[in-house]
Each structure stands twice: as C-alpha cells, then as structure tokens.
Coordinates of C-alpha atoms in Angstrom, one line a residue:
Chain A
M1 CA -44.2 2.2 -32.3
K2 CA -46.0 2.5 -29.0
K3 CA -47.5 5.7 -27.8
V4 CA -48.1 6.7 -24.2
L5 CA -50.3 9.5 -22.6
A6 CA -47.9 10.7 -19.9
I7 CA -49.0 12.8 -17.0
D8 CA -46.9 14.4 -14.4
V9 CA -48.7 15.1 -11.1
G10 CA -47.3 17.8 -8.9
G11 CA -48.6 19.7 -5.9
T12 CA -49.3 22.8 -8.0
K13 CA -49.7 21.6 -11.5
L14 CA -50.5 18.7 -13.9
I15 CA -48.8 18.4 -17.2
H16 CA -49.4 15.9 -19.8
A17 CA -48.3 15.0 -23.3
I18 CA -48.2 11.9 -25.9
I19 CA -44.8 10.4 -25.9
N20 CA -43.6 7.4 -28.0
E21 CA -41.4 4.6 -26.9
K22 CA -38.3 6.5 -27.9
G23 CA -39.2 9.3 -25.5
E24 CA -40.1 11.7 -28.3
F25 CA -43.0 14.2 -27.9
L26 CA -45.9 13.6 -30.3
S27 CA -48.1 16.4 -28.9
E28 CA -47.8 19.8 -27.4
V29 CA -47.5 19.7 -23.5
G30 CA -50.8 20.4 -21.7
K31 CA -51.0 22.1 -18.3
T32 CA -53.6 22.6 -15.7
S33 CA -53.4 23.4 -12.1
T34 CA -53.7 20.5 -9.6
P35 CA -57.3 20.4 -8.0
K36 CA -57.4 20.8 -4.3
N37 CA -59.8 17.9 -3.6
I38 CA -59.6 14.3 -4.6
S39 CA -62.9 14.0 -6.6
E40 CA -61.9 17.1 -8.7
L41 CA -58.5 15.6 -9.2
E42 CA -59.9 12.2 -10.3
K43 CA -62.3 14.1 -12.5
T44 CA -59.4 16.1 -14.2
F45 CA -57.4 12.8 -14.7
K46 CA -60.5 11.2 -16.4
E47 CA -61.0 14.2 -18.7
V48 CA -57.4 14.1 -19.9
I49 CA -57.4 10.4 -20.3
T50 CA -60.9 10.2 -22.2
K51 CA -59.6 12.9 -24.5
Y52 CA -56.4 10.9 -25.5
E53 CA -56.8 7.2 -24.5
N54 CA -58.0 6.1 -28.0
E55 CA -54.8 7.5 -29.5
V56 CA -52.3 5.6 -27.2
D57 CA -51.3 2.3 -26.0
Y58 CA -50.8 3.0 -22.3
I59 CA -51.3 5.7 -19.7
A60 CA -48.2 6.5 -17.6
F61 CA -48.1 8.8 -14.4
A62 CA -45.1 10.4 -12.8
T63 CA -46.1 11.5 -9.3
A64 CA -45.0 12.9 -6.0
G65 CA -45.2 10.2 -3.2
A66 CA -44.0 6.6 -2.9
V67 CA -45.6 4.3 -5.5
N68 CA -46.4 0.7 -4.5
I69 CA -44.5 -2.2 -5.9
T70 CA -47.0 -3.0 -8.7
N71 CA -46.9 0.5 -9.9
T72 CA -50.6 1.0 -9.5
K73 CA -51.0 3.2 -6.4
V74 CA -49.4 5.9 -4.3
D75 CA -48.5 4.3 -1.0
S76 CA -47.4 7.1 1.2
S77 CA -48.8 10.2 2.7
T78 CA -48.4 13.1 0.3
P79 CA -48.7 16.4 2.1
N80 CA -48.8 18.5 -1.2
M81 CA -51.7 16.4 -2.7
P82 CA -55.4 16.3 -1.8
A83 CA -56.4 14.0 1.1
G84 CA -57.3 10.5 -0.2
Y85 CA -54.8 10.6 -3.1
N86 CA -53.2 7.5 -1.5
S87 CA -56.4 5.7 -2.0
L88 CA -56.8 6.4 -5.6
D89 CA -56.7 3.3 -7.9
F90 CA -54.9 4.5 -11.0
A91 CA -55.6 1.4 -12.9
Q92 CA -59.4 2.2 -12.9
L93 CA -58.9 5.4 -14.6
S94 CA -58.6 4.1 -18.1
K95 CA -59.5 1.1 -20.3
K96 CA -55.8 1.1 -21.4
P97 CA -53.1 -0.2 -19.2
V98 CA -52.0 2.3 -16.5
Y99 CA -48.5 2.6 -15.0
V100 CA -47.5 4.8 -12.1
E101 CA -44.1 5.7 -10.9
N102 CA -42.5 8.2 -8.4
D103 CA -41.4 11.3 -10.2
A104 CA -37.8 11.3 -9.0
N105 CA -37.5 7.6 -10.2
A106 CA -39.1 8.4 -13.5
A107 CA -36.7 11.4 -14.0
A108 CA -33.9 9.1 -13.3
W109 CA -34.9 6.6 -15.9
A110 CA -35.3 9.4 -18.4
E111 CA -31.7 10.6 -17.8
Y112 CA -30.6 7.0 -18.2
K113 CA -32.5 6.3 -21.4
V114 CA -32.5 9.6 -23.3
G115 CA -30.7 12.2 -21.0
A116 CA -27.2 12.7 -19.4
A117 CA -26.4 9.1 -18.5
I118 CA -27.2 7.1 -21.7
G119 CA -25.4 3.7 -21.7
E120 CA -24.3 4.0 -18.1
N121 CA -25.9 1.1 -16.4
N122 CA -25.0 2.2 -12.9
N123 CA -26.0 5.8 -12.2
I124 CA -27.9 8.1 -9.8
T125 CA -30.0 11.1 -10.5
I126 CA -30.1 13.6 -7.5
T127 CA -32.7 16.3 -7.6
L128 CA -31.7 19.4 -5.7
G129 CA -34.8 21.7 -5.3
T130 CA -37.0 22.6 -2.4
G131 CA -36.1 19.1 -1.3
V132 CA -33.7 16.4 -2.3
G133 CA -34.9 13.5 -4.4
G134 CA -32.9 10.5 -5.8
G135 CA -33.4 7.9 -8.4
F136 CA -31.0 4.9 -8.5
I137 CA -30.2 2.8 -11.6
V138 CA -28.4 -0.4 -10.6
D139 CA -27.1 -2.7 -13.5
G140 CA -29.6 -1.2 -15.9
R141 CA -32.5 -1.6 -13.5
L142 CA -34.4 1.0 -11.4
L143 CA -33.9 0.4 -7.7
R144 CA -37.3 0.2 -6.1
G145 CA -36.8 -1.9 -3.0
K146 CA -39.3 -4.4 -1.5
S147 CA -42.3 -2.1 -1.5
G148 CA -41.4 0.4 -4.3
R149 CA -40.3 3.1 -1.8
G150 CA -36.5 2.7 -2.3
G151 CA -34.2 5.7 -3.2
E152 CA -35.2 7.9 -0.2
V153 CA -31.7 9.5 -0.1
G154 CA -33.0 12.8 1.1
S155 CA -33.7 11.0 4.5
M156 CA -30.0 9.8 4.7
K157 CA -28.4 11.3 8.0
I158 CA -25.1 12.9 7.1
Q159 CA -24.2 15.1 9.9
G160 CA -24.3 15.6 13.8
R161 CA -25.0 19.3 13.7
G162 CA -28.5 18.4 14.9
R163 CA -30.5 20.3 12.3
T164 CA -34.2 19.6 12.2
C165 CA -35.6 18.6 8.8
T166 CA -39.1 19.5 7.6
C167 CA -39.9 15.8 8.2
H168 CA -39.1 16.6 11.8
R169 CA -36.3 14.1 11.8
K170 CA -32.7 15.1 12.5
D171 CA -29.8 15.7 10.2
C172 CA -31.4 14.4 6.9
F173 CA -29.3 15.0 3.9
E174 CA -32.3 17.0 2.5
S175 CA -32.2 19.4 5.3
Y176 CA -28.6 20.4 4.4
A177 CA -28.3 19.9 0.5
S178 CA -31.7 21.2 -0.6
G179 CA -32.4 25.0 -1.5
V180 CA -34.1 25.1 2.0
G181 CA -30.9 23.6 3.4
L182 CA -28.9 26.5 1.9
K183 CA -31.2 29.0 3.6
K184 CA -30.8 27.1 7.0
T185 CA -27.0 27.0 6.7
A186 CA -27.3 30.8 5.9
E187 CA -29.1 31.3 9.3
E188 CA -26.8 29.2 11.2
I189 CA -23.8 31.0 10.0
A190 CA -25.4 34.4 10.5
Q191 CA -26.0 33.5 14.1
T192 CA -22.6 32.0 15.0
D193 CA -20.0 33.4 12.8
E194 CA -18.4 36.8 12.9
I195 CA -18.1 36.9 9.2
F196 CA -21.7 37.9 9.0
K197 CA -20.8 41.4 10.6
Q198 CA -19.0 42.3 7.3
S199 CA -21.8 40.9 5.0
I200 CA -23.8 42.9 2.5
Y201 CA -26.7 41.2 4.5
K202 CA -25.7 42.4 7.9
S203 CA -28.7 44.5 8.4
K204 CA -31.1 41.6 8.0
T205 CA -32.0 39.1 10.7
A206 CA -30.8 35.6 10.2
N207 CA -34.0 34.2 9.2
E208 CA -34.7 37.0 6.7
I209 CA -31.7 35.7 4.6
T210 CA -33.0 33.8 1.5
T211 CA -31.5 31.1 -0.7
Y212 CA -31.6 33.7 -3.4
D213 CA -29.6 36.3 -1.3
I214 CA -26.8 33.7 -1.0
I215 CA -26.7 33.0 -4.6
A216 CA -26.8 36.7 -5.4
G217 CA -24.1 37.4 -2.7
L218 CA -21.6 35.0 -4.4
K219 CA -21.8 37.3 -7.5
E220 CA -21.0 40.3 -5.1
N221 CA -18.0 38.4 -3.7
D222 CA -19.6 38.6 -0.3
E223 CA -17.4 36.5 2.1
Y224 CA -20.4 35.5 4.3
S225 CA -22.3 34.2 1.2
K226 CA -19.3 32.3 0.0
K227 CA -18.7 30.7 3.3
V228 CA -22.4 29.7 3.4
F229 CA -22.3 28.3 -0.1
N230 CA -19.1 26.4 0.6
I231 CA -20.6 24.7 3.6
W232 CA -23.6 23.8 1.6
K233 CA -21.4 22.3 -1.0
E234 CA -19.5 20.4 1.6
D235 CA -22.7 18.9 3.0
L236 CA -23.9 18.0 -0.5
T237 CA -20.5 16.4 -1.2
V238 CA -20.7 14.2 2.0
G239 CA -24.0 12.8 0.7
L240 CA -22.8 12.2 -2.7
I241 CA -19.5 10.5 -1.3
N242 CA -21.8 8.2 0.7
I243 CA -23.9 7.0 -2.3
T244 CA -20.9 6.8 -4.5
N245 CA -19.2 4.4 -2.1
I246 CA -22.3 2.2 -1.9
F247 CA -23.4 2.1 -5.5
D248 CA -20.0 2.6 -7.4
P249 CA -21.9 4.4 -10.2
E250 CA -20.5 5.6 -13.5
S251 CA -22.1 9.0 -12.9
I252 CA -24.2 11.2 -10.7
I253 CA -26.7 13.4 -12.6
I254 CA -27.7 16.6 -10.8
S255 CA -31.2 17.7 -11.6
G256 CA -33.4 20.5 -10.1
G257 CA -33.3 24.1 -9.5
M258 CA -30.1 24.2 -7.4
G259 CA -28.1 22.3 -10.0
E260 CA -27.5 25.5 -12.1
F261 CA -25.4 27.0 -9.3
I262 CA -23.0 24.1 -9.1
N263 CA -19.7 23.7 -10.8
T264 CA -20.1 20.0 -11.5
K265 CA -16.3 19.4 -12.0
E266 CA -15.5 20.9 -8.6
I267 CA -18.0 18.6 -6.9
E268 CA -16.8 15.6 -9.0
N269 CA -13.1 16.3 -7.9
A270 CA -14.2 16.7 -4.3
I271 CA -16.1 13.3 -4.4
N272 CA -13.3 11.5 -6.2
S273 CA -10.7 12.6 -3.7
E274 CA -12.6 11.0 -0.9
I275 CA -14.1 7.8 -2.3
V276 CA -12.7 4.2 -2.0
V277 CA -14.4 3.0 -5.2
S278 CA -13.3 4.0 -8.7
P279 CA -13.8 7.6 -9.9
V280 CA -17.5 8.9 -10.7
K281 CA -18.6 11.5 -13.3
V282 CA -20.7 14.3 -12.1
K283 CA -23.0 15.9 -14.9
L284 CA -26.0 18.2 -15.1
A285 CA -29.3 16.6 -16.1
K286 CA -30.4 16.9 -19.7
A287 CA -33.8 15.4 -19.9
G288 CA -35.4 18.8 -18.7
N289 CA -38.5 19.6 -17.0
Y290 CA -40.4 16.9 -18.6
A291 CA -38.1 14.0 -17.5
G292 CA -40.8 12.8 -15.3
M293 CA -43.2 12.3 -18.1
I294 CA -40.6 10.9 -20.4
G295 CA -39.3 8.4 -17.8
A296 CA -42.8 7.3 -16.8
A297 CA -43.7 6.7 -20.5
L298 CA -40.5 4.7 -21.2
L299 CA -41.0 2.5 -18.1
A300 CA -44.6 1.9 -19.1
C301 CA -43.3 0.7 -22.5
E302 CA -40.7 -1.6 -20.7
K303 CA -43.5 -3.1 -18.4
F304 CA -46.4 -3.7 -20.7
Chain B
M1 CA -24.8 -31.5 -9.3
K2 CA -21.9 -29.0 -9.6
K3 CA -19.0 -29.0 -7.2
V4 CA -16.8 -26.2 -6.3
L5 CA -13.4 -25.9 -4.6
A6 CA -14.1 -22.8 -2.5
I7 CA -11.1 -20.9 -0.9
D8 CA -11.6 -18.0 1.6
V9 CA -8.6 -15.8 1.6
G10 CA -8.0 -13.7 4.7
G11 CA -5.2 -11.7 6.1
T12 CA -4.2 -14.3 8.7
K13 CA -5.6 -17.7 7.2
L14 CA -6.7 -19.5 4.2
I15 CA -9.7 -22.0 4.5
H16 CA -11.0 -24.2 1.8
A17 CA -13.6 -26.8 1.1
I18 CA -15.5 -28.6 -1.5
I19 CA -19.1 -27.3 -1.7
N20 CA -22.0 -28.3 -4.1
E21 CA -24.4 -26.0 -5.8
K22 CA -26.8 -26.2 -2.9
G23 CA -24.2 -24.8 -0.7
E24 CA -23.6 -28.3 1.2
F25 CA -20.1 -29.2 2.3
L26 CA -18.7 -32.3 0.6
S27 CA -15.5 -32.2 2.4
E28 CA -13.8 -31.1 5.7
V29 CA -12.7 -27.6 5.9
G30 CA -8.9 -27.3 5.5
K31 CA -7.0 -24.4 7.0
T32 CA -3.5 -22.9 6.5
S33 CA -2.0 -19.7 7.6
T34 CA -1.7 -17.1 4.8
P35 CA 1.9 -16.8 3.4
K36 CA 3.5 -13.4 3.9
N37 CA 4.8 -13.1 0.3
I38 CA 3.0 -13.2 -3.1
S39 CA 5.0 -16.1 -4.6
E40 CA 4.5 -18.2 -1.5
L41 CA 0.8 -17.4 -1.6
E42 CA 0.5 -18.3 -5.1
K43 CA 2.3 -21.5 -4.6
T44 CA -0.1 -22.3 -1.8
F45 CA -3.2 -21.7 -4.0
K46 CA -1.7 -23.9 -6.7
E47 CA -1.1 -26.7 -4.2
V48 CA -4.6 -26.7 -2.8
I49 CA -6.0 -26.4 -6.4
T50 CA -3.9 -29.2 -7.9
K51 CA -5.1 -31.5 -5.0
Y52 CA -8.7 -31.0 -5.7
E53 CA -9.3 -29.6 -9.2
N54 CA -10.1 -33.0 -10.8
E55 CA -12.9 -33.5 -8.4
V56 CA -14.7 -30.2 -9.0
D57 CA -16.2 -28.1 -11.8
Y58 CA -15.1 -24.6 -10.7
I59 CA -12.7 -22.9 -8.3
A60 CA -14.3 -20.0 -6.3
F61 CA -12.3 -17.5 -4.1
A62 CA -13.8 -15.2 -1.4
T63 CA -11.2 -12.6 -0.7
A64 CA -10.5 -9.4 1.2
G65 CA -10.3 -6.5 -1.2
A66 CA -12.4 -5.1 -4.2
V67 CA -12.7 -7.5 -7.0
N68 CA -12.9 -6.4 -10.6
I69 CA -16.2 -6.5 -12.6
T70 CA -15.2 -9.8 -14.4
N71 CA -14.5 -11.5 -11.0
T72 CA -11.0 -12.4 -12.0
K73 CA -8.6 -10.1 -10.0
V74 CA -8.4 -8.1 -6.8
D75 CA -8.5 -4.4 -7.9
S76 CA -7.7 -2.5 -4.8
S77 CA -4.8 -2.2 -2.3
T78 CA -5.2 -4.8 0.4
P79 CA -3.0 -3.8 3.4
N80 CA -3.4 -7.1 5.1
M81 CA -2.2 -9.2 2.0
P82 CA 1.2 -9.7 0.6
A83 CA 2.3 -7.0 -1.8
G84 CA 1.4 -7.8 -5.4
Y85 CA -1.8 -9.5 -4.4
N86 CA -3.7 -7.1 -6.7
S87 CA -1.6 -8.2 -9.7
L88 CA -2.4 -11.9 -9.3
D89 CA -4.5 -13.3 -12.2
F90 CA -6.8 -15.9 -10.5
A91 CA -7.9 -17.3 -13.8
Q92 CA -4.4 -18.7 -14.4
L93 CA -4.3 -20.7 -11.2
S94 CA -6.4 -23.6 -12.6
K95 CA -7.5 -25.3 -15.7
K96 CA -11.0 -25.1 -14.4
P97 CA -13.0 -21.8 -14.4
V98 CA -12.0 -19.6 -11.6
Y99 CA -14.5 -17.1 -9.9
V100 CA -13.4 -14.4 -7.4
E101 CA -15.7 -12.3 -5.3
N102 CA -15.1 -9.9 -2.3
D103 CA -15.7 -11.7 0.9
A104 CA -18.4 -9.5 2.3
N105 CA -20.3 -9.8 -1.0
A106 CA -20.0 -13.6 -1.0
A107 CA -21.2 -13.7 2.6
A108 CA -24.3 -11.7 1.8
W109 CA -25.0 -14.0 -1.1
A110 CA -24.8 -17.0 1.2
E111 CA -27.2 -15.4 3.6
Y112 CA -29.5 -14.7 0.8
K113 CA -29.3 -18.3 -0.7
V114 CA -28.9 -20.6 2.4
G115 CA -28.9 -18.3 5.5
A116 CA -31.1 -15.7 7.2
A117 CA -32.6 -14.0 4.2
I118 CA -33.7 -16.8 2.0
G119 CA -36.3 -15.6 -0.6
E120 CA -35.9 -12.1 0.5
N121 CA -34.9 -10.4 -2.8
N122 CA -33.9 -7.1 -1.3
N123 CA -31.6 -7.5 1.7
I124 CA -28.4 -6.3 3.2
T125 CA -25.8 -8.2 5.1
I126 CA -23.7 -6.0 7.4
T127 CA -20.6 -7.5 8.9
L128 CA -19.7 -5.8 12.2
G129 CA -16.1 -7.0 13.3
T130 CA -12.7 -5.0 13.4
G131 CA -14.3 -3.0 10.5
V132 CA -17.7 -2.7 8.9
G133 CA -18.4 -4.5 5.6
G134 CA -21.6 -4.6 3.6
G135 CA -23.2 -6.8 0.9
F136 CA -26.3 -5.6 -0.9
I137 CA -28.9 -7.7 -2.7
V138 CA -31.1 -5.7 -5.0
D139 CA -34.0 -7.4 -6.7
G140 CA -32.2 -10.7 -6.4
R141 CA -28.9 -9.6 -7.6
L142 CA -25.7 -8.8 -6.0
L143 CA -24.8 -5.0 -6.2
R144 CA -21.3 -4.6 -7.6
G145 CA -21.4 -1.2 -9.3
K146 CA -19.6 -0.2 -12.5
S147 CA -16.3 -1.7 -11.4
G148 CA -17.2 -4.4 -8.8
R149 CA -16.2 -2.3 -5.9
G150 CA -19.7 -1.3 -4.8
G151 CA -21.0 -1.9 -1.4
E152 CA -18.4 0.1 0.6
V153 CA -20.8 1.1 3.4
G154 CA -18.2 1.3 6.0
S155 CA -17.0 4.4 4.3
M156 CA -20.3 6.2 4.6
K157 CA -20.0 9.4 6.5
I158 CA -22.6 9.4 9.2
Q159 CA -21.5 12.0 11.8
G160 CA -19.9 15.3 12.3
R161 CA -18.0 14.4 15.5
G162 CA -14.8 14.5 13.3
R163 CA -13.5 11.1 14.3
T164 CA -10.6 9.9 12.1
C165 CA -11.0 6.4 10.6
T166 CA -8.2 3.8 10.2
C167 CA -8.5 4.9 6.5
H168 CA -7.5 8.4 7.5
R169 CA -10.8 9.9 6.3
K170 CA -13.3 11.6 8.6
D171 CA -16.4 10.3 10.3
C172 CA -16.7 6.9 8.3
F173 CA -19.5 4.6 9.5
E174 CA -16.9 2.0 10.2
S175 CA -15.0 4.3 12.6
Y176 CA -18.1 4.4 14.8
A177 CA -20.0 1.0 14.3
S178 CA -17.1 -1.5 14.3
G179 CA -15.5 -3.1 17.3
V180 CA -12.7 -0.5 17.0
G181 CA -15.5 2.2 16.9
L182 CA -16.7 1.0 20.2
K183 CA -13.2 1.4 21.7
K184 CA -12.9 4.9 20.3
T185 CA -16.3 5.9 21.7
A186 CA -15.1 4.5 25.1
E187 CA -12.1 6.8 24.9
E188 CA -14.2 9.8 23.8
I189 CA -16.6 9.4 26.7
A190 CA -13.8 8.7 29.2
Q191 CA -12.3 12.0 28.3
T192 CA -15.3 14.2 28.1
D193 CA -18.0 12.8 30.5
E194 CA -18.2 12.9 34.3
I195 CA -19.9 9.5 34.2
F196 CA -16.4 8.0 33.8
K197 CA -15.3 9.0 37.4
Q198 CA -17.9 6.6 38.7
S199 CA -17.0 3.8 36.5
I200 CA -15.3 0.5 37.4
Y201 CA -12.6 1.4 34.8
K202 CA -11.9 4.8 36.5
S203 CA -8.3 3.8 37.3
K204 CA -7.5 3.1 33.6
T205 CA -6.4 5.9 31.1
A206 CA -9.0 6.5 28.3
N207 CA -6.9 4.6 25.7
E208 CA -6.5 1.6 28.0
I209 CA -10.2 0.8 27.8
T210 CA -11.0 -2.0 25.4
T211 CA -13.9 -3.2 23.5
Y212 CA -14.1 -6.3 25.7
D213 CA -14.1 -4.0 28.9
I214 CA -17.2 -2.3 27.7
I215 CA -19.0 -5.6 26.9
A216 CA -17.9 -6.9 30.3
G217 CA -19.0 -3.6 31.9
L218 CA -22.6 -4.0 30.7
K219 CA -22.9 -7.2 32.6
E220 CA -21.5 -5.4 35.8
N221 CA -24.1 -2.6 35.2
D222 CA -21.5 -0.1 34.9
E223 CA -23.1 3.1 34.0
Y224 CA -20.2 4.5 31.9
S225 CA -20.1 1.2 29.9
K226 CA -23.8 1.3 29.3
K227 CA -23.5 4.9 28.0
V228 CA -20.7 4.0 25.7
F229 CA -22.5 1.0 24.4
N230 CA -25.8 3.1 23.8
I231 CA -23.8 5.7 21.9
W232 CA -22.3 2.9 19.8
K233 CA -25.8 1.5 19.2
E234 CA -27.1 5.0 18.1
D235 CA -24.2 5.4 15.6
L236 CA -24.9 2.0 14.2
T237 CA -28.6 2.7 14.0
V238 CA -27.9 5.9 12.1
G239 CA -26.1 4.0 9.3
L240 CA -28.8 1.3 9.2
I241 CA -31.5 3.9 8.9
N242 CA -29.5 5.4 5.9
I243 CA -29.3 2.3 3.9
T244 CA -32.9 1.2 4.8
N245 CA -34.2 4.5 3.3
I246 CA -32.2 4.0 0.2
F247 CA -32.7 0.3 -0.4
D248 CA -36.0 -0.4 1.2
P249 CA -34.9 -3.9 2.0
E250 CA -36.9 -6.7 3.6
S251 CA -34.2 -7.4 5.9
I252 CA -30.8 -6.4 7.3
I253 CA -28.7 -9.3 8.4
I254 CA -26.0 -8.7 11.1
S255 CA -22.8 -10.7 10.8
G256 CA -19.5 -10.6 12.4
G257 CA -18.2 -10.6 16.0
M258 CA -20.1 -7.6 17.4
G259 CA -23.4 -9.1 16.2
E260 CA -23.5 -11.3 19.3
F261 CA -23.9 -8.2 21.6
I262 CA -26.8 -6.8 19.9
N263 CA -30.4 -7.1 20.6
T264 CA -31.7 -7.3 17.1
K265 CA -35.2 -6.5 18.0
E266 CA -34.2 -3.2 19.7
I267 CA -32.2 -2.1 16.7
E268 CA -35.1 -3.1 14.4
N269 CA -37.5 -0.9 16.5
A270 CA -35.1 2.0 16.5
I271 CA -34.7 1.8 12.7
N272 CA -38.4 1.4 11.9
S273 CA -39.3 4.5 14.2
E274 CA -37.2 6.7 12.0
I275 CA -37.4 5.4 8.3
V276 CA -39.6 6.8 5.5
V277 CA -40.0 3.5 3.7
S278 CA -41.7 0.4 5.0
P279 CA -40.5 -1.5 8.0
V280 CA -37.4 -3.8 7.8
K281 CA -36.5 -6.8 9.7
V282 CA -33.1 -7.0 11.5
K283 CA -31.8 -10.7 12.1
L284 CA -28.5 -12.3 12.9
A285 CA -26.6 -14.1 10.2
K286 CA -27.0 -17.8 9.9
A287 CA -24.5 -18.9 7.3
G288 CA -21.8 -18.9 9.9
N289 CA -18.0 -18.4 9.6
Y290 CA -17.9 -20.2 6.2
A291 CA -20.4 -17.8 4.6
G292 CA -17.6 -16.4 2.3
M293 CA -16.8 -19.8 0.9
I294 CA -20.4 -20.8 0.5
G295 CA -21.5 -17.6 -1.2
A296 CA -18.4 -17.7 -3.5
A297 CA -19.2 -21.3 -4.5
L298 CA -23.0 -20.5 -5.2
L299 CA -22.0 -17.4 -7.2
A300 CA -19.5 -19.5 -9.3
C301 CA -22.3 -21.9 -10.1
E302 CA -24.6 -19.0 -11.1
K303 CA -21.9 -17.4 -13.4
F304 CA -20.5 -20.5 -15.2

C-alpha cells in the first residue's frame, strides 16, 4: 500500500505525518511553526522531507494559496506566507514525486473519501473560519478550473449592503459568512438598530464587540446577539442556496471553527425551502483538523 | 457516421432536424407549434419520430425544464408546457434510443463542441433572454449535479435590493440580468431617480417603459436609458464575477436575445478587474438558434 509524507502549510504552523492510500495515519503528527522567510521555510521543508522520504512513495502538500493546474507551485499572492512563496518549485524539494494542492480543496477531498461525504459524488465542503473557503466535488472529481484556482466561493458577491471585504472588494460572501463577517454584522446592528440599547453589550462601542461576544450572548438569551446571529445565518444561507442551485450537490459539508455554532438541520431546511434543484443535506465535517493532509495524500495517490 | 433526429421542445414551438455526430445538419429544419395538451404533444412527437426514426441511430430532445439524471424524463414543473409533461417517458416514444437534455445544457454543449468555446474544457454558456439560463462545462464534462438539475444560475441571489423574481423568490440573478430584469430596473429608476424627469420617456408611467424602449433610448443618447442599462450591466457583471470565481473558466459564452446589446470586451474587462482567479474571456455564442438541437444530438452520440 502506498505511503505519503503529507505536509500542511499554514500561515502560523506546519504539520506533517505519514499517511497511507486509505487515509490512515502511520505516524504521529509533527508540528513546527512556519518560518517567516522563504529560505528558512524551504530549509524546513527539506529537513522534514529528508527525514522521511525514504519511507514513502510520494510527498503531498496542502497549502494556503491557489495552486497551479499541474499541482507543482503556488500561483497566487499569499499574504500570510513569506515573500517568494509563490516562486517555490515544490517538485525540486524531493527525489520522490511531489504533489501540491490548495488546503480547502484537499480538505474537501478528504471529506469525500474518508469523511462526511463518502460516496456522494457531488458535494461541497465549505470552511467557515476567519475567512470562507470552498472545495467542490463534481461527478467524483475535484473542481479546479482552467488554472487550478477554481472554488473561490468566498469571493461570491451575495448582498448589496456594500460591505467592504478584507480583499477590498465589496459584498463578498466571506465578508458576511465568516467569523469576521459575524463581527462586522455585530458592528452594523449596534450602529443602526435600537435593539442594541437593551443588549448586555450596550456599554461597549460597536467595534469592541467580538465574534465571541455574540456567541456568548446567544447563551445569555441576549436579543441583540440573537438578531446579529440570525442575520449572519441568513447571509450564510444565501450563499449556500446559490451554490446548491448551481451544483445540485448531495451534501454541503460545513467545516471550520464557526461550524460548531450552527444547527445544520436548520440551515438545511432554510436552503431546501428556497432552492429550485432537489433537496441537499447539510452536515458537519468529519475528517477533522488534519483533513488537509489526508486529502493531499489521497490526491497524490490518485495522481501518481 | 451516426445520425440523430434532434427535437427542440419550447413553450411555443417544436423544431426538428437530422444532425450527424459532427453537429452537421442533414435535413431542413422542420417547425410546428407546440400542442397545448399532453396527448396532442405526445402524438406530435410520435408523428415526427415515426417519419424519421428509420433513417437515424438515435432520437435526442432538447427541452425546457430540468431533466432527470438518466436523461429520460423531465423532472420539474414546466409552466410553459402542457400539464403532464413531466410524466412523459421519452424512452417509450421510439424503438431507437432516446436521449433528453435541458435546452440550456444542450446549447452549452453545442458551444463547447462546435461553437464559440471549442477546445475550452472549462467554460460557461449564459443565455440572456426573457429569463437567464446557464450551462456549465467542467473539465470537459457537462455539470448535471446529483439529479440532473444543476446549472440553475438564474436563481443565484446576487443583490439585496429585494426585487421579487417571476419565481416569487427574492433577488434572483434572473430578475436583474434578463430582458425582464432590464424592464424592472427601468421601472425602479423611473420611480426613484430625478434623471427620469429629463428622459425622452418622461410622459410614460414607470411600468409602461419596455426593454425595447431602453435599448432604443441608448441610441438616442437618453441619459435615463443609459443609467438603466449601466445598472443592468453591473448586475449582470456581479453574477458573472461569481461564477468565474467558482469555476475559473476559460470563457463565458453569452447567448440569447439580450446578448446582441452587450459589448463583450467591456463586460470581460469589468469581470477581470474584480475576480481572484485568472482572467476569463467573454464571447458571443456561435452555435445559433439551433444550438439546443445540435447539443442534444452530440450528447446522444456521446452517451449511446
């Protein structure tokens, strides 16, 4: 059975493990922090690879950023990574074949192969964290587009409220449905709605209210927090309706930190009452925090 | 070379022709009006099929409505077709294999195989007419989803202006970017913007202004008409940005009656200045009014 050294590259940390072609872990998960300059980063990659490459068939990276169509290089600017990251030729890092995939795509593949969407040939994994990521499985294959950059659902414009996203564009799905989006909605409602005057947070200024405050406020039955969270859910639902109508998927898998605050059945019902395609299931992700590594390892086994 | 009897089923007329596996016409195009009840419609189908089925290998239908995953039946309600249309078993209409596909999907396939998107394995055909239709080619294959209903891009929610669509939902792309959407924008601006008071249409009431008036007004340099048309183009562009970010296609092919009023280069530039994936081309459709028949015939040849 094929073995893969899988490495997940995030802005703050690198994690790695040996994974077989069934997605099973054959080693402990190693962690280091992500070096802040490109030569240190490359050196760290080489150290990890040198240590394990004789034990494995392939090397697989799950990484932030858009990955090119040949799965060899990061093709976009990646603000959280060291400058020069998108010049790095991953294939040169090892004598074994090297495969690179975007982390959201890799996580979606893991959900499809060993997680919450097994056997569902049309499914979508949406990651709700600081931002919003998406991975799309169409007829059993990962949607990558002409250049490998496909799946940028966070940049879908869903509203006309004129909110500016961290990408400086207007009305991106990400600017509403992410954790940051929840905070922005909290600010918006604090500034415009009388309901804030009765809130447990009324002594704060609008921009002091955090995502965590709103989640905590729900448990306190704070009407302001409930209103903010409901608007956040409606905005999330609009985006999920859109992709359901286009992809007609069997399921939408919700991944990422915000997922734990969602009632999936409620979101599922809200989507299904609005769509023109057949009903979709909404489920929480199962492949866990290591989904990126697992998916990249499995994709490498498919490719090579 | 395989030959196909292709039949395009619309709400007002039926057209048919014999087409070979290269998409070439081997007969004149026959036309009849669409009967208003299901038994008459079935009888008309059988008459056409009986006349030609000995000359051809397959029968292929391009039809309004969502088609099931096995391409044998219309699966949705189809308000413009006789009651009972979605109970019709197309396979029983002929002794030859019968293939059924949604007309927008078939048209997209025709553009991909013999039209404006030849060789572009990731492309999208958008039909801008009374409504908005979409056909998506992903990695050389038609996106159909789990049930065959995928591609419903007209139901994508793109704005928060609260416009009610003909489907009774709110803020559908179709309610903004269709010909009907242009008329609705004309009404909206006539009611809310001072610019209307200087318009050549100022003696009309808002709901008297037609899509045609706005197009005519552009040629007259009417500022109101220009404003309406610019808003319509912006709304159209938002929808095209969304699908470009998700699909990362090589091209978007614009089909349908509204296409002729569009400067494709202007729309292309507007999309490319906003997307986070690599640049897309925007082109007018080439496969013509018979794209549905051509696409259905080619798909039947692929399937059987």
